[in-house]
Amino acid sequence: MNILEEIAASVVAGVQTLYGQETPAEKVALSPTRKEFEGDYTVVVFPYTKAAKKKPADIGEDLGKYIVENSPNINAYNVINGFLNLSVDSSYWTGVLETVAANDNYGQAAPNGKKIMVEYSSPNTNKPLHLGHIRNILLGWSSSMIYQATGYEVIKVQIVNDRGIAICRSMLAWLRFGEGETPESSGMKGDHFVGKYYVKFNTEFVKEYAEWQMTDQAKAVFEEKKKEGQDEAAFFKAYKNDYFNEYSYLGREAKEMLVKWEANDPEVRALWRKMNDWVLGGFDKTYDSLGVTFDKLYFESDTYLLGKELIEKGLEEGVLFKDGKRVWTDLSNIGMQKKTILKSDGTSTYTSQDLGTAQMRYNDYQAEKVVYVVGDEQISHFQGVFEILKRLKEPYADGLYHLAYGMVDLPTGRMKSREGTVVDADDLVAEVIGAAKADAIERGEIVDMPVAEQEDTFRKIGLGALKYFILKVNSKKRMVFNPQESVETQGNTGPYIQYAYVRCSGVARKAPEINMAASTDYNDLQPQEKELILKISQFPAEIANAAKEYDPSILAAFSYDLAKGYNKFYHDINILKSENEAAMAFRLKLSAVVARTLKSSMALLGIEMPARM
RNA sequence: GGACCCAUAGCUCAGCUGGAUAGAGCAGCUCACUUCUAAUGAGCAGGCCUCAGGUUCGAAUCCUGAUGGGUUCACCA
């Protein structure tokens, strides 16, 4: 039983004994005491006024006396304005520290025998990863780590969107303009290489479109289809997609390629495989640089035809309906309209595909929970998919969760590929590490380290800054990514937290040989020390909350608060000049536990700690 | 037209199930390094918590409505 439960139980018993009122323990309003008052925890006594028929101040007195008498760890109380402030005996806190220090796996729950699948990243194979993917990847990885800490077996997967017209565009551009160039021959990373041809296709297409607009055919189309008062420029801007489908030479070729791909044409398939391998090779390097891994990759090219089984079942059970070849259902109960599941030519849709994929993955792993880390623009898509699976009474339907995160904007507005403002993932990683390096070299603190270790430290600091900057924001909110601020190392940043850790390491390194068991004789607990122990004691609850809320930012805030508390403590109290052996042993132990807790909580964000910086 | 998300200091963000005088960081202005690394600490200044109602002993938090911003649904993935 922790101290909060102990107090709550005591309040329940007190209210029962004194006033004969039943209150559930979770209804007890209990919060940390504001620092301007004496005490550790505050009980709000207003809720008991009716049963007690007394003034809040008197209730506070009654309850305070009762709790101090009956609760061994509470040694004092005071009442202010109907708030009952309770003081916890300092031996309780020092006891907590000893307990935590003795637990090497503090924060890691025992395996619960359950599986959770986390799907994240899920890129398209026609261009490199960008800042938006980074947010996705960090959220996916962090969620995975958090679930692991709460006892789940985590299966990390991604769905690679490796088919469709987009990849055909890159393929076509490479065939026509590539002259046999490869990532090796050009010295480019595979994903950037393929992305180059995707861009090439578009520039060629735009050129072709501009030329077409001069033709008589284009003039005729404009005259025939223009809307009221629409001028030529506006019309052609809006008509681009139709042009691609109706008249474009390049468009026709790309579409023919897609048809051949679907017909399993050996040549097209070979080219497709080659270019996909290039891209995936490039992605692997990016994942590696970010320190993330996957247990299993699903390829859209394997899954896009799935779902037939579920659709049959749905039709039989009257959950889905059929008009000719088209299959649809009505989702008006969740604020949507009729949803097409198979098109009128009988071909698949995004929905049918996701239905099939969900079933396939359940067959593969029987995970009771699945977290889809996908941008919030797809909220209604997933609502639809989950709703249909529920109606089909699929056994896994209730465990599906869409972790929807907001878009990442730049200070200048949103990223637009057309305006070249998309922040490339690899460039960004290189940049933050470079900034960390420049900073560290200027400080000159680690110049005596072997070069490889230095490089490793720069990487940890740079990535620490970047990851923390992104993960500290509540995932469901849209966020502004300021490149300058993302490499800052002061204030509420990753490196600030790393620095607190480095201070812990430094103290441990310089500590004299003393009898650590003497820590239990320490009995002059300082407020700064109590703050730290209190914070550390909340770690497991914070992890549980982060898991429940699907929100790593909770742990970012926790890490920052703990680091801040340690920096304050470090500043106010000189550990190595402690008044006696007991105090020094206690503080060294506290310092070590802070270090371990910081390391664990940052690991849940995917952030590593340097030993020195 | 329907559905969903967001709105807190100049900027970027916290604020858990309703609780005392709404918190951090950055930017601005002070102060503290012969000290276990100042990537630090202490302080000043900065707020009609978008607005209007409602519930309550008590609302940034819950409910209703409005305004502003964003997303989405109507056989693309």
PDB file of C-alpha atoms in Angstrom, chain A residues 266-365:
ATOM      1  CA  PRO A 266       7.546 -10.131 -65.015  1.00  0.00           C
ATOM      2  CA  GLU A 267       9.470  -7.146 -66.323  1.00  0.00           C
ATOM      3  CA  VAL A 268       7.444  -4.577 -64.426  1.00  0.00           C
ATOM      4  CA  ARG A 269       7.556  -6.665 -61.290  1.00  0.00           C
ATOM      5  CA  ALA A 270      11.331  -6.995 -61.530  1.00  0.00           C
ATOM      6  CA  LEU A 271      11.772  -3.251 -61.885  1.00  0.00           C
ATOM      7  CA  TRP A 272       9.331  -2.638 -59.054  1.00  0.00           C
ATOM      8  CA  ARG A 273      11.185  -5.042 -56.792  1.00  0.00           C
ATOM      9  CA  LYS A 274      14.499  -3.427 -57.614  1.00  0.00           C
ATOM     10  CA  MET A 275      13.313   0.097 -56.858  1.00  0.00           C
ATOM     11  CA  ASN A 276      11.503  -0.952 -53.703  1.00  0.00           C
ATOM     12  CA  ASP A 277      14.652  -2.618 -52.447  1.00  0.00           C
ATOM     13  CA  TRP A 278      16.503   0.630 -52.975  1.00  0.00           C
ATOM     14  CA  VAL A 279      13.927   2.569 -51.031  1.00  0.00           C
ATOM     15  CA  LEU A 280      13.672   0.069 -48.195  1.00  0.00           C
ATOM     16  CA  GLY A 281      17.441  -0.028 -47.911  1.00  0.00           C
ATOM     17  CA  GLY A 282      17.372   3.719 -47.482  1.00  0.00           C
ATOM     18  CA  PHE A 283      14.602   3.568 -44.881  1.00  0.00           C
ATOM     19  CA  ASP A 284      16.574   1.044 -42.873  1.00  0.00           C
ATOM     20  CA  LYS A 285      19.395   3.516 -42.561  1.00  0.00           C
ATOM     21  CA  THR A 286      17.020   6.196 -41.346  1.00  0.00           C
ATOM     22  CA  TYR A 287      15.419   3.867 -38.795  1.00  0.00           C
ATOM     23  CA  ASP A 288      18.848   2.860 -37.660  1.00  0.00           C
ATOM     24  CA  SER A 289      19.915   6.457 -37.176  1.00  0.00           C
ATOM     25  CA  LEU A 290      16.801   7.052 -35.090  1.00  0.00           C
ATOM     26  CA  GLY A 291      17.410   3.899 -33.083  1.00  0.00           C
ATOM     27  CA  VAL A 292      14.137   2.151 -33.887  1.00  0.00           C
ATOM     28  CA  THR A 293      13.382  -1.356 -35.060  1.00  0.00           C
ATOM     29  CA  PHE A 294      10.459  -3.460 -36.256  1.00  0.00           C
ATOM     30  CA  ASP A 295       9.555  -7.056 -35.589  1.00  0.00           C
ATOM     31  CA  LYS A 296       7.601  -7.542 -38.769  1.00  0.00           C
ATOM     32  CA  LEU A 297       6.933  -5.736 -42.017  1.00  0.00           C
ATOM     33  CA  TYR A 298       3.659  -6.061 -43.845  1.00  0.00           C
ATOM     34  CA  PHE A 299       3.603  -5.077 -47.487  1.00  0.00           C
ATOM     35  CA  GLU A 300       0.570  -3.530 -49.032  1.00  0.00           C
ATOM     36  CA  SER A 301       1.337  -5.460 -52.196  1.00  0.00           C
ATOM     37  CA  ASP A 302       0.557  -8.608 -50.211  1.00  0.00           C
ATOM     38  CA  THR A 303      -2.427  -7.306 -48.298  1.00  0.00           C
ATOM     39  CA  TYR A 304      -4.364  -5.090 -50.691  1.00  0.00           C
ATOM     40  CA  LEU A 305      -6.569  -7.891 -51.941  1.00  0.00           C
ATOM     41  CA  LEU A 306      -7.391  -9.230 -48.497  1.00  0.00           C
ATOM     42  CA  GLY A 307     -10.710  -8.764 -46.798  1.00  0.00           C
ATOM     43  CA  LYS A 308     -12.848 -10.953 -49.054  1.00  0.00           C
ATOM     44  CA  GLU A 309     -13.519 -13.433 -46.268  1.00  0.00           C
ATOM     45  CA  LEU A 310     -14.734 -10.766 -43.898  1.00  0.00           C
ATOM     46  CA  ILE A 311     -16.849  -9.216 -46.628  1.00  0.00           C
ATOM     47  CA  GLU A 312     -18.502 -12.565 -47.342  1.00  0.00           C
ATOM     48  CA  LYS A 313     -19.206 -12.959 -43.667  1.00  0.00           C
ATOM     49  CA  GLY A 314     -20.600  -9.444 -43.482  1.00  0.00           C
ATOM     50  CA  LEU A 315     -22.915 -10.043 -46.415  1.00  0.00           C
ATOM     51  CA  GLU A 316     -24.192 -13.282 -44.906  1.00  0.00           C
ATOM     52  CA  GLU A 317     -24.822 -11.698 -41.543  1.00  0.00           C
ATOM     53  CA  GLY A 318     -26.548  -8.677 -43.027  1.00  0.00           C
ATOM     54  CA  VAL A 319     -23.881  -6.261 -41.770  1.00  0.00           C
ATOM     55  CA  LEU A 320     -22.838  -5.338 -45.311  1.00  0.00           C
ATOM     56  CA  PHE A 321     -24.939  -4.823 -48.436  1.00  0.00           C
ATOM     57  CA  LYS A 322     -24.428  -5.395 -52.121  1.00  0.00           C
ATOM     58  CA  ASP A 323     -25.526  -3.468 -55.256  1.00  0.00           C
ATOM     59  CA  GLY A 324     -24.211  -5.315 -58.276  1.00  0.00           C
ATOM     60  CA  LYS A 325     -20.552  -5.800 -57.450  1.00  0.00           C
ATOM     61  CA  ARG A 326     -20.420  -2.867 -55.078  1.00  0.00           C
ATOM     62  CA  VAL A 327     -20.347  -3.650 -51.361  1.00  0.00           C
ATOM     63  CA  TRP A 328     -21.219  -0.951 -48.866  1.00  0.00           C
ATOM     64  CA  THR A 329     -22.517  -0.280 -45.396  1.00  0.00           C
ATOM     65  CA  ASP A 330     -24.246   2.522 -43.590  1.00  0.00           C
ATOM     66  CA  LEU A 331     -22.161   4.295 -40.963  1.00  0.00           C
ATOM     67  CA  SER A 332     -24.569   7.078 -40.095  1.00  0.00           C
ATOM     68  CA  ASN A 333     -24.558   5.982 -36.442  1.00  0.00           C
ATOM     69  CA  ILE A 334     -20.996   7.313 -36.152  1.00  0.00           C
ATOM     70  CA  GLY A 335     -21.638  10.458 -38.146  1.00  0.00           C
ATOM     71  CA  MET A 336     -20.603   9.151 -41.527  1.00  0.00           C
ATOM     72  CA  GLN A 337     -22.418   8.380 -44.709  1.00  0.00           C
ATOM     73  CA  LYS A 338     -22.610   5.238 -46.769  1.00  0.00           C
ATOM     74  CA  LYS A 339     -19.184   3.682 -46.940  1.00  0.00           C
ATOM     75  CA  THR A 340     -18.068   1.795 -50.055  1.00  0.00           C
ATOM     76  CA  ILE A 341     -16.099  -1.326 -49.247  1.00  0.00           C
ATOM     77  CA  LEU A 342     -15.799  -2.841 -52.700  1.00  0.00           C
ATOM     78  CA  LYS A 343     -16.142  -0.561 -55.733  1.00  0.00           C
ATOM     79  CA  SER A 344     -18.749  -1.156 -58.424  1.00  0.00           C
ATOM     80  CA  ASP A 345     -16.130  -2.905 -60.526  1.00  0.00           C
ATOM     81  CA  GLY A 346     -15.554  -5.237 -57.588  1.00  0.00           C
ATOM     82  CA  THR A 347     -12.091  -3.919 -56.769  1.00  0.00           C
ATOM     83  CA  SER A 348     -10.787  -3.286 -53.284  1.00  0.00           C
ATOM     84  CA  THR A 349     -10.701  -0.059 -51.302  1.00  0.00           C
ATOM     85  CA  TYR A 350      -8.602   1.268 -48.443  1.00  0.00           C
ATOM     86  CA  THR A 351     -11.348   0.045 -46.126  1.00  0.00           C
ATOM     87  CA  SER A 352     -11.511  -3.507 -47.453  1.00  0.00           C
ATOM     88  CA  GLN A 353      -7.754  -3.659 -47.279  1.00  0.00           C
ATOM     89  CA  ASP A 354      -7.601  -2.580 -43.656  1.00  0.00           C
ATOM     90  CA  LEU A 355     -10.327  -5.020 -42.710  1.00  0.00           C
ATOM     91  CA  GLY A 356      -8.345  -7.816 -44.258  1.00  0.00           C
ATOM     92  CA  THR A 357      -5.086  -6.689 -42.748  1.00  0.00           C
ATOM     93  CA  ALA A 358      -6.588  -6.546 -39.265  1.00  0.00           C
ATOM     94  CA  GLN A 359      -7.796 -10.111 -39.623  1.00  0.00           C
ATOM     95  CA  MET A 360      -4.503 -11.323 -41.033  1.00  0.00           C
ATOM     96  CA  ARG A 361      -2.507  -9.780 -38.249  1.00  0.00           C
ATOM     97  CA  TYR A 362      -4.781 -11.289 -35.648  1.00  0.00           C
ATOM     98  CA  ASN A 363      -4.247 -14.676 -37.235  1.00  0.00           C
ATOM     99  CA  ASP A 364      -0.505 -14.089 -37.115  1.00  0.00           C
ATOM    100  CA  TYR A 365      -0.165 -12.921 -33.512  1.00  0.00           C
TER     101      TYR A 365
END
